[in-house]
Amino acid sequence: MATDLYDELDRRLAAARRGGPQAARDKHRAAGKLLVRERLQLLLDDIEEFEDGLLARHLEDLPADGVVTCVGHVDGRRVCVIANDYTVKAGAWGKRTFEKITRMQLLADELGVPLVYLVDAAGARIDEQFESYAGRHAWGNIFYNQVQISGRVPQICALFGPSPAGAAYVPALCDVTIMVKGTATAYIGSPRVAEMVTGESVSLEEMGGAELHARVSGLADVMVATEVEAIDAVRLYLSYLPASWEQQPPRVAARPPRDVGPLRDVVPANEATPYDVHLLIDGIVDADSFFEHKELFAPELVTGFARIDGSPIGIVANQSSVKAGVLFSDSSDKAARFVWMCNAYNVPLLFLVDVPGYMLGTVAERDGIIRHGAKMLFAVAESRVPRIAVIVRKAYGGGYLGMSGSPMNPDAVLALPTAKPALLGPEAAIAGVHYNRAMAIEDEAERQRFVAALRAEYAEKVDVFQIANENAVEAVVPVEDLRGELASRFRVYRDRRKPEIRRRNGVYPV
């Protein structure tokens, strides 16, 4: 009799691990997608430590109620995982799904380990809403928990398929969202519903595809071509982050930087000449360690993780080759979110400053540049991790503050010999101070000579030696010595303690 029960248990466990019916699994594979347990095999070092709720609702032909929740290891470090099974009711949330999800969320927080969401779900099941929607014990608990543990343990989302309606807030509330191009979608209302409500006719990809969210909305931090690349990106993100906010990021063996040629040739002395800041980054960080965050969104600002001397840092850098590196509303938001994430998980920050300032004009003002720019200032000023700013070239106006200039109380501001910090650039300064005098000159050629002479005079006064003379920077460093200087300073600054701000929360300018 006992043997029969054990045989029956084995049969039921095997059936639950298979997931949905054969037809659903075949359809899933035909769409070019991996089954949920194949994704787990790629993510985890080996078989998971344990799984919760495998037999949930198996008597109703809903294996595991459409979600796998387990504990395993990535590169030897423990993680908790929540993974939708699209072969069971299209991964839609049922009355036991949210119980499993919320339990694993709490376990991750209690253990102090990262939480990985492998999302492929058609939202919540309408036919179960009266048991799972309106009460205190309901689907919404998932989002509540995400907020409670935000900044305590890393939450990383890989989006393989749909995440519609309320479920779209799972990737939005994670620290990092990775989307697979061509299959991943996130939207509040489907194209069919949107057409009914607004009359707008759009495709699923136009409504909420990976391209839209990576380039336009900013929801996606990384867009990849395949599911394998998505899981590789999850593993890579985890390699830069500690298990929880109470720990330090993991160190690895140091590597010399990639050879990009003479660094003095990378940054042109002429501030009007654009260059690719990726070359400067590659020339000072450990080889192949730079992992860009939101590469396709607001590319005038570059953000990403890297390592110097084997230790993780977060980089925020103006990209002069895109819109001259001016800060717009989107790039301000991009910077703020990245700074908040680094600050949450003890990742030191490096700012590479070559900024003409925040964008101006009626379009920028209507887009809320003041409000968005203030968000960036807020994130930088409240950060407590080691923070170094390097003035590469331009450091004008409020943009200098947003990029962690001296008044924002960084641990250090360094300057390259090419640095030119000023309240305004030569053109704006002369236009602001001498406009009436210039306009009073009737002869056009003479007026141009007058303005050119004033610009040249102004430019001569804006150089690195003026600010060094006023002790406005900690050091002026040759670019070829910058890596060593940064490594030394970050080693020291990691040991200092900066007091936390006593309050419940700031009133964020969002």
Coordinates of C-alpha atoms in Angstrom, one line a residue:
M1 CA 0.0 0.0 0.0
A2 CA 2.8 2.4 0.9
T3 CA 4.6 1.6 -2.3
D4 CA 1.5 2.4 -4.3
L5 CA 1.3 5.8 -2.6
Y6 CA 4.9 6.6 -3.4
D7 CA 4.4 5.5 -7.0
E8 CA 1.4 7.7 -7.2
L9 CA 3.4 10.6 -5.8
D10 CA 6.1 10.1 -8.3
R11 CA 3.6 10.1 -11.1
R12 CA 1.9 13.3 -10.0
L13 CA 5.2 15.1 -9.4
A14 CA 6.4 14.2 -12.9
A15 CA 3.1 15.3 -14.4
A16 CA 3.3 18.7 -12.6
R17 CA 6.8 19.3 -13.7
R18 CA 5.8 18.7 -17.4
G19 CA 3.5 21.7 -17.1
G20 CA 0.5 22.2 -19.3
P21 CA -0.9 19.7 -21.9
Q22 CA 1.2 18.5 -24.8
A23 CA -0.6 20.7 -27.3
A24 CA 0.2 23.8 -25.2
R25 CA 3.8 22.8 -24.9
D26 CA 4.1 22.1 -28.6
K27 CA 2.5 25.5 -29.4
H28 CA 4.9 27.2 -27.0
R29 CA 7.9 25.6 -28.7
A30 CA 6.6 26.4 -32.1
A31 CA 6.7 30.0 -31.1
G32 CA 10.4 29.7 -30.6
K33 CA 10.2 29.8 -26.8
L34 CA 11.8 27.7 -24.1
L35 CA 9.7 25.8 -21.5
V36 CA 9.8 27.3 -18.0
R37 CA 12.1 24.5 -16.6
E38 CA 14.5 24.9 -19.6
R39 CA 14.8 28.5 -18.6
L40 CA 15.5 27.5 -15.0
Q41 CA 18.2 25.1 -16.2
L42 CA 20.0 28.0 -18.0
L43 CA 19.6 30.4 -15.1
L44 CA 20.6 28.2 -12.2
D45 CA 24.0 26.5 -11.6
D46 CA 22.3 23.1 -11.3
I47 CA 19.1 21.7 -10.0
E48 CA 17.3 24.1 -7.6
E49 CA 17.6 23.6 -3.9
F50 CA 13.8 23.2 -3.5
E51 CA 10.5 24.2 -5.1
D52 CA 7.3 25.3 -3.4
G53 CA 3.8 24.4 -4.3
L54 CA 4.6 22.0 -7.2
L55 CA 1.3 20.2 -6.6
A56 CA -0.8 23.3 -6.2
R57 CA -4.1 22.8 -8.2
H58 CA -2.8 19.7 -9.9
L59 CA -6.2 18.0 -9.2
E60 CA -7.7 20.7 -11.4
D61 CA -5.4 20.2 -14.3
L62 CA -3.5 23.4 -13.5
P63 CA 0.0 22.1 -12.6
A64 CA 1.6 24.4 -10.0
D65 CA -1.1 26.9 -10.8
G66 CA 1.0 28.2 -13.7
V67 CA 4.1 29.4 -11.7
V68 CA 7.3 27.8 -10.5
T69 CA 8.7 29.2 -7.3
C70 CA 12.1 27.9 -6.2
V71 CA 15.4 28.6 -4.5
G72 CA 18.7 27.9 -6.3
H73 CA 22.2 29.3 -7.0
V74 CA 23.6 31.6 -9.7
D75 CA 27.5 31.5 -9.7
G76 CA 27.4 29.8 -6.3
R77 CA 25.2 32.6 -4.8
R78 CA 21.7 31.8 -3.6
V79 CA 18.7 33.4 -5.4
C80 CA 14.9 33.0 -5.2
V81 CA 13.1 32.6 -8.5
I82 CA 9.5 33.2 -9.6
A83 CA 8.9 31.8 -13.1
N84 CA 5.6 31.7 -15.0
D85 CA 4.6 28.6 -17.0
Y86 CA 2.9 29.8 -20.2
T87 CA 1.7 26.3 -21.0
V88 CA -0.7 26.4 -18.1
K89 CA -3.5 28.8 -18.8
A90 CA -1.1 31.1 -20.7
G91 CA 0.7 31.7 -17.4
A92 CA -2.2 33.7 -16.1
W93 CA -2.4 34.3 -12.4
G94 CA -4.9 32.2 -10.4
K95 CA -6.1 32.0 -6.9
R96 CA -3.0 30.0 -5.8
T97 CA -0.5 31.7 -8.1
F98 CA -0.3 34.9 -6.1
E99 CA 0.0 33.0 -2.9
K100 CA 3.1 31.2 -4.2
I101 CA 4.5 34.4 -5.7
T102 CA 4.1 36.5 -2.5
R103 CA 5.5 33.7 -0.3
M104 CA 8.7 33.6 -2.4
Q105 CA 9.0 37.4 -2.4
L106 CA 8.9 37.4 1.4
L107 CA 11.4 34.5 1.6
A108 CA 13.8 36.4 -0.6
D109 CA 13.6 39.4 1.7
E110 CA 13.9 37.2 4.8
L111 CA 16.9 35.4 3.4
G112 CA 18.5 38.6 2.1
V113 CA 19.0 37.2 -1.4
P114 CA 18.2 38.4 -5.0
L115 CA 14.8 37.7 -6.5
V116 CA 14.6 36.8 -10.2
Y117 CA 11.2 37.0 -12.1
L118 CA 11.0 35.0 -15.3
V119 CA 7.8 36.6 -16.7
D120 CA 5.7 35.0 -19.4
A121 CA 2.1 35.5 -18.3
A122 CA -1.3 36.7 -19.7
G123 CA -2.2 38.7 -16.7
A124 CA -4.8 37.6 -14.1
R125 CA -7.6 35.1 -14.7
I126 CA -10.9 37.0 -15.0
D127 CA -12.9 33.9 -14.0
E128 CA -11.1 33.9 -10.6
Q129 CA -11.3 37.6 -9.9
F130 CA -14.0 37.4 -7.1
E131 CA -11.6 35.2 -5.1
S132 CA -8.4 37.0 -5.9
Y133 CA -8.9 40.7 -6.8
A134 CA -10.7 42.9 -4.3
G135 CA -9.8 41.7 -0.8
R136 CA -6.7 42.2 1.3
H137 CA -5.4 38.7 0.3
A138 CA -5.3 39.3 -3.4
W139 CA -3.2 39.6 -6.6
G140 CA -2.3 43.2 -5.6
N141 CA -0.2 41.8 -2.8
I142 CA 2.4 41.0 -5.4
F143 CA 3.0 44.7 -6.1
Y144 CA 2.8 45.7 -2.5
N145 CA 5.6 43.2 -1.7
Q146 CA 7.7 44.5 -4.6
V147 CA 7.6 48.0 -3.1
Q148 CA 8.3 46.8 0.5
I149 CA 11.4 44.9 -0.5
S150 CA 12.6 47.4 -3.2
G151 CA 16.2 48.4 -2.4
R152 CA 16.5 45.7 0.1
V153 CA 17.3 42.8 -2.3
P154 CA 17.9 43.1 -6.0
Q155 CA 14.8 42.3 -8.1
I156 CA 15.5 41.4 -11.7
C157 CA 12.9 40.7 -14.4
A158 CA 13.5 38.8 -17.6
L159 CA 10.4 39.3 -19.8
F160 CA 10.0 36.5 -22.4
G161 CA 6.3 36.9 -23.4
P162 CA 3.3 39.0 -22.4
S163 CA 2.9 41.0 -19.2
P164 CA -0.4 42.8 -19.7
A165 CA -2.7 45.0 -17.7
G166 CA -1.9 45.1 -13.9
A167 CA 0.8 42.4 -14.4
A168 CA 2.8 45.0 -16.4
Y169 CA 3.7 46.5 -13.0
V170 CA 5.9 43.5 -12.1
P171 CA 8.6 44.5 -14.6
A172 CA 8.0 48.2 -13.8
L173 CA 8.6 47.7 -10.1
C174 CA 11.7 45.6 -10.6
D175 CA 15.2 47.2 -10.4
V176 CA 16.0 45.9 -13.9
T177 CA 13.9 44.7 -16.8
I178 CA 15.3 42.6 -19.7
M179 CA 13.0 42.1 -22.7
V180 CA 13.3 39.6 -25.6
K181 CA 12.7 41.3 -28.9
G182 CA 9.8 39.9 -30.9
T183 CA 8.1 38.0 -28.1
A184 CA 8.1 40.1 -24.9
T185 CA 5.3 42.7 -24.5
A186 CA 4.0 44.9 -21.7
Y187 CA 0.9 47.0 -21.9
I188 CA -1.9 48.3 -19.8
G189 CA -4.6 47.5 -22.4
S190 CA -4.2 45.2 -25.4
P191 CA -4.6 46.5 -28.9
R192 CA -8.1 45.1 -29.1
V193 CA -9.2 46.8 -25.9
A194 CA -7.4 50.0 -26.9
E195 CA -9.3 50.1 -30.2
M196 CA -12.6 49.6 -28.4
V197 CA -11.9 52.4 -25.9
T198 CA -9.9 54.9 -27.9
G199 CA -10.5 54.0 -31.5
E200 CA -6.8 53.6 -32.0
S201 CA -5.7 50.7 -34.2
V202 CA -2.1 49.4 -33.5
S203 CA -0.2 46.2 -33.5
L204 CA 0.8 44.3 -30.4
E205 CA 4.5 45.3 -31.0
E206 CA 3.6 49.0 -31.4
M207 CA 1.5 48.9 -28.3
G208 CA 4.1 47.3 -26.0
G209 CA 6.9 45.5 -27.7
A210 CA 10.5 45.4 -26.7
E211 CA 11.6 48.1 -29.2
L212 CA 9.1 50.5 -27.9
H213 CA 10.0 50.0 -24.2
A214 CA 13.8 50.0 -24.9
R215 CA 13.9 53.1 -27.1
V216 CA 10.8 55.2 -26.2
S217 CA 9.1 54.4 -22.9
G218 CA 12.3 53.4 -21.0
L219 CA 10.6 50.4 -19.3
A220 CA 13.2 48.0 -20.7
D221 CA 16.7 48.4 -19.4
V222 CA 18.1 45.8 -21.8
M223 CA 16.7 44.4 -25.1
V224 CA 18.1 41.1 -26.3
A225 CA 17.5 38.8 -29.3
T226 CA 17.0 35.5 -27.6
E227 CA 15.9 33.9 -24.4
V228 CA 19.4 32.6 -23.8
E229 CA 20.8 36.1 -24.1
A230 CA 18.1 37.3 -21.6
I231 CA 19.1 34.8 -19.0
D232 CA 22.8 35.6 -19.6
A233 CA 22.0 39.2 -18.9
V234 CA 20.2 38.3 -15.7
R235 CA 23.3 36.4 -14.5
L236 CA 25.6 39.3 -15.6
Y237 CA 23.5 41.8 -13.6
L238 CA 23.6 39.7 -10.5
S239 CA 27.5 39.5 -10.8
Y240 CA 27.7 43.3 -10.1
L241 CA 25.2 43.4 -7.2
P242 CA 25.4 42.2 -3.6
A243 CA 22.9 39.7 -2.2
S244 CA 21.2 42.5 -0.3
W245 CA 21.5 46.1 0.7
E246 CA 23.4 45.2 3.8
Q247 CA 26.3 43.6 1.9
Q248 CA 29.0 44.9 -0.4
P249 CA 29.2 44.1 -4.2
P250 CA 31.3 41.0 -5.1
R251 CA 34.9 41.6 -6.1
V252 CA 36.6 39.6 -8.9
A253 CA 40.2 39.4 -10.1
A254 CA 41.3 42.8 -11.6
R255 CA 42.0 43.0 -15.3
P256 CA 43.9 45.7 -17.2
P257 CA 41.7 48.0 -19.4
R258 CA 41.2 47.3 -23.1
D259 CA 43.7 49.0 -25.4
V260 CA 41.9 51.9 -27.0
G261 CA 45.0 53.8 -28.0
P262 CA 46.5 56.8 -26.3
L263 CA 43.9 58.2 -24.0
R264 CA 45.0 61.8 -24.8
D265 CA 43.7 61.1 -28.4
V266 CA 40.4 59.9 -27.1
V267 CA 39.1 63.2 -25.7
P268 CA 39.5 66.2 -28.1
A269 CA 40.6 69.3 -26.4
N270 CA 38.2 71.4 -28.5
E271 CA 34.9 71.2 -26.5
A272 CA 32.9 71.5 -29.7
T273 CA 34.4 68.3 -31.2
P274 CA 32.3 65.2 -30.3
Y275 CA 33.8 61.9 -29.3
D276 CA 32.5 58.5 -28.1
V277 CA 32.6 58.3 -24.3
H278 CA 32.5 54.5 -24.5
L279 CA 36.2 54.7 -25.6
L280 CA 37.1 56.7 -22.5
I281 CA 35.2 54.2 -20.3
D282 CA 36.9 51.2 -21.9
G283 CA 40.2 52.9 -21.4
I284 CA 39.9 53.2 -17.6
V285 CA 37.8 50.2 -16.5
D286 CA 38.7 46.5 -16.4
A287 CA 38.6 45.0 -19.8
D288 CA 35.2 43.8 -21.0
S289 CA 33.6 44.8 -17.7
F290 CA 31.3 47.6 -18.9
F291 CA 27.6 46.4 -19.0
E292 CA 25.4 49.2 -20.3
H293 CA 22.1 50.0 -18.7
K294 CA 19.3 51.5 -20.9
E295 CA 21.7 51.6 -23.9
L296 CA 18.9 52.5 -26.4
F297 CA 17.0 55.0 -24.2
A298 CA 18.1 58.6 -24.0
P299 CA 21.6 57.7 -25.5
E300 CA 22.9 61.3 -24.8
L301 CA 23.6 59.9 -21.3
V302 CA 25.5 56.6 -20.8
T303 CA 24.8 54.5 -17.7
G304 CA 26.1 51.1 -16.8
F305 CA 28.1 48.9 -14.4
A306 CA 31.8 48.3 -14.7
R307 CA 34.8 47.3 -12.6
I308 CA 37.9 49.1 -11.6
D309 CA 40.6 46.9 -10.1
G310 CA 38.0 44.1 -9.8
S311 CA 35.4 46.1 -7.8
P312 CA 32.0 47.0 -9.3
I313 CA 31.1 50.7 -9.9
G314 CA 28.2 52.4 -11.6
I315 CA 29.1 54.9 -14.3
V316 CA 27.0 58.0 -15.4
A317 CA 28.6 59.7 -18.4
N318 CA 27.6 62.4 -20.9
Q319 CA 27.8 61.3 -24.5
S320 CA 29.0 64.3 -26.5
S321 CA 28.4 62.4 -29.8
V322 CA 24.7 62.3 -29.2
K323 CA 22.9 65.7 -28.9
A324 CA 26.1 67.1 -27.5
G325 CA 25.5 65.4 -24.2
V326 CA 22.8 67.8 -23.2
L327 CA 20.5 66.5 -20.4
F328 CA 16.9 66.1 -21.4
S329 CA 13.9 64.9 -19.4
D330 CA 14.4 61.3 -20.3
S331 CA 18.1 61.3 -19.7
S332 CA 17.5 62.9 -16.3
D333 CA 15.1 60.1 -15.4
K334 CA 17.5 57.5 -16.7
A335 CA 20.3 59.0 -14.4
A336 CA 18.1 59.2 -11.4
R337 CA 16.9 55.6 -11.5
F338 CA 20.4 54.3 -12.1
V339 CA 21.8 56.4 -9.2
W340 CA 19.0 55.2 -6.9
M341 CA 19.8 51.5 -7.8
C342 CA 23.5 51.9 -7.2
N343 CA 22.9 53.7 -3.9
A344 CA 20.5 51.0 -2.8
Y345 CA 23.1 48.2 -3.3
N346 CA 26.3 49.9 -2.2
V347 CA 27.7 50.3 -5.7
P348 CA 30.1 53.3 -5.9
L349 CA 29.4 55.9 -8.5
L350 CA 31.6 57.5 -11.1
F351 CA 30.4 60.5 -13.1
L352 CA 32.2 61.5 -16.4
V353 CA 31.2 65.1 -16.9
D354 CA 31.1 66.7 -20.3
V355 CA 27.7 68.5 -20.2
P356 CA 26.5 71.7 -21.8
G357 CA 23.7 71.8 -19.2
Y358 CA 20.0 70.9 -19.2
M359 CA 18.0 71.3 -22.4
L360 CA 16.2 74.7 -22.8
G361 CA 13.4 75.9 -25.0
T362 CA 9.6 75.7 -25.1
V363 CA 9.5 72.0 -26.0
A364 CA 11.8 71.1 -23.1
E365 CA 9.9 73.3 -20.6
R366 CA 6.6 71.7 -21.6
D367 CA 8.1 68.3 -21.3
G368 CA 8.9 69.2 -17.7
I369 CA 12.7 69.6 -17.8
I370 CA 12.7 71.4 -14.5
R371 CA 10.8 68.6 -12.8
H372 CA 12.8 65.8 -14.4
G373 CA 16.1 67.6 -13.9
A374 CA 15.3 68.1 -10.2
K375 CA 14.7 64.3 -9.9
M376 CA 18.3 63.8 -11.1
L377 CA 19.6 66.3 -8.6
F378 CA 17.6 64.7 -5.8
A379 CA 18.9 61.2 -6.6
V380 CA 22.5 62.4 -6.7
A381 CA 22.3 64.6 -3.6
E382 CA 20.8 61.9 -1.4
S383 CA 23.1 59.1 -2.5
R384 CA 25.4 57.8 0.3
V385 CA 27.7 55.5 -1.7
P386 CA 31.3 56.6 -2.6
R387 CA 30.9 59.1 -5.4
I388 CA 33.5 60.7 -7.7
A389 CA 33.0 63.1 -10.5
V390 CA 35.6 63.6 -13.2
I391 CA 35.3 66.9 -15.3
V392 CA 36.3 65.7 -18.7
R393 CA 35.5 68.9 -20.7
K394 CA 32.4 71.1 -20.3
A395 CA 30.7 71.4 -17.0
Y396 CA 28.1 74.1 -17.5
G397 CA 25.2 75.3 -15.3
G398 CA 22.8 73.0 -13.6
G399 CA 24.1 70.1 -15.6
Y400 CA 27.3 70.3 -13.6
L401 CA 25.2 69.8 -10.4
G402 CA 23.2 67.0 -11.9
M403 CA 26.5 65.3 -12.8
S404 CA 27.6 65.3 -9.1
G405 CA 29.6 68.6 -9.2
S406 CA 31.3 69.9 -6.0
P407 CA 28.2 71.5 -4.5
M408 CA 26.5 68.1 -4.5
N409 CA 29.1 66.9 -1.9
P410 CA 30.8 64.0 -3.7
D411 CA 33.8 62.4 -2.2
A412 CA 36.0 64.0 -4.8
V413 CA 35.9 66.0 -8.0
L414 CA 38.8 65.4 -10.3
A415 CA 39.5 67.2 -13.5
L416 CA 41.4 66.4 -16.7
P417 CA 43.5 69.1 -18.2
T418 CA 40.8 69.5 -20.9
A419 CA 38.2 70.5 -18.2
K420 CA 36.3 73.8 -18.8
P421 CA 33.8 74.4 -16.0
A422 CA 31.6 77.5 -16.1
L423 CA 28.2 78.8 -15.3
L424 CA 27.6 79.3 -19.0
G425 CA 29.5 78.4 -22.2
P426 CA 31.1 81.2 -24.2
E427 CA 28.3 81.7 -26.6
A428 CA 25.5 81.8 -24.0
A429 CA 27.6 83.9 -21.7
I430 CA 28.3 86.6 -24.3
A431 CA 24.7 86.5 -25.5
G432 CA 23.5 87.0 -22.0
V433 CA 25.8 89.7 -20.9
H434 CA 26.7 91.7 -24.1
Y435 CA 23.6 91.2 -26.2
N436 CA 22.5 94.9 -26.2
R437 CA 26.0 96.1 -26.9
A438 CA 26.4 93.7 -29.8
M439 CA 23.0 94.6 -31.3
A440 CA 23.9 98.3 -31.1
I441 CA 26.6 97.7 -33.7
E442 CA 25.0 98.2 -37.1
D443 CA 27.7 96.8 -39.3
E444 CA 27.3 93.0 -39.4
A445 CA 30.9 92.2 -40.0
E446 CA 32.0 94.5 -37.1
R447 CA 29.4 93.0 -34.8
Q448 CA 30.7 89.5 -35.5
R449 CA 34.3 90.5 -34.8
F450 CA 33.2 92.1 -31.6
V451 CA 31.3 89.0 -30.5
A452 CA 34.2 86.7 -31.5
A453 CA 36.7 88.7 -29.5
L454 CA 34.5 88.6 -26.4
R455 CA 34.0 84.8 -26.8
A456 CA 37.7 84.2 -27.1
E457 CA 38.4 86.4 -24.0
Y458 CA 35.8 84.5 -22.0
A459 CA 37.0 81.1 -23.2
E460 CA 40.6 82.0 -22.0
K461 CA 39.3 82.5 -18.5
V462 CA 37.5 79.2 -18.4
D463 CA 40.1 76.5 -17.8
V464 CA 41.1 73.9 -15.3
F465 CA 43.8 76.0 -13.7
Q466 CA 41.4 78.7 -12.6
I467 CA 39.3 76.1 -10.7
A468 CA 42.4 74.4 -9.3
N469 CA 43.6 77.8 -8.1
E470 CA 40.3 78.2 -6.2
N471 CA 40.6 74.7 -4.7
A472 CA 37.3 73.7 -6.4
V473 CA 38.6 70.3 -7.3
E474 CA 40.5 67.7 -5.4
A475 CA 43.0 67.1 -8.1
V476 CA 43.9 67.7 -11.8
V477 CA 44.9 64.4 -13.3
P478 CA 46.5 63.4 -16.6
V479 CA 44.0 61.1 -18.4
E480 CA 46.5 58.3 -18.6
D481 CA 46.7 58.3 -14.7
L482 CA 43.0 58.5 -14.2
R483 CA 42.4 54.8 -13.7
G484 CA 45.0 54.5 -11.0
E485 CA 43.7 57.6 -9.3
L486 CA 40.1 56.3 -9.3
A487 CA 41.2 52.9 -8.0
S488 CA 43.1 54.5 -5.1
R489 CA 40.3 56.9 -4.2
F490 CA 37.5 54.3 -4.3
R491 CA 39.5 51.9 -2.1
V492 CA 39.7 54.7 0.5
Y493 CA 36.2 56.0 0.2
R494 CA 34.6 52.6 0.6
D495 CA 35.8 52.6 4.2
R496 CA 34.2 55.8 5.2
R497 CA 30.7 56.1 6.6
K498 CA 28.3 58.8 5.6
P499 CA 25.3 59.4 7.9
E500 CA 21.9 58.5 6.6
I501 CA 19.3 61.2 6.2
R502 CA 16.7 60.9 9.0
R503 CA 13.2 61.0 7.5
R504 CA 10.5 58.6 6.2
N505 CA 11.1 59.6 2.6
G506 CA 11.8 62.6 0.5
V507 CA 9.1 64.3 -1.5
Y508 CA 10.4 63.2 -4.9
P509 CA 10.1 65.6 -7.9
V510 CA 8.6 63.0 -10.2

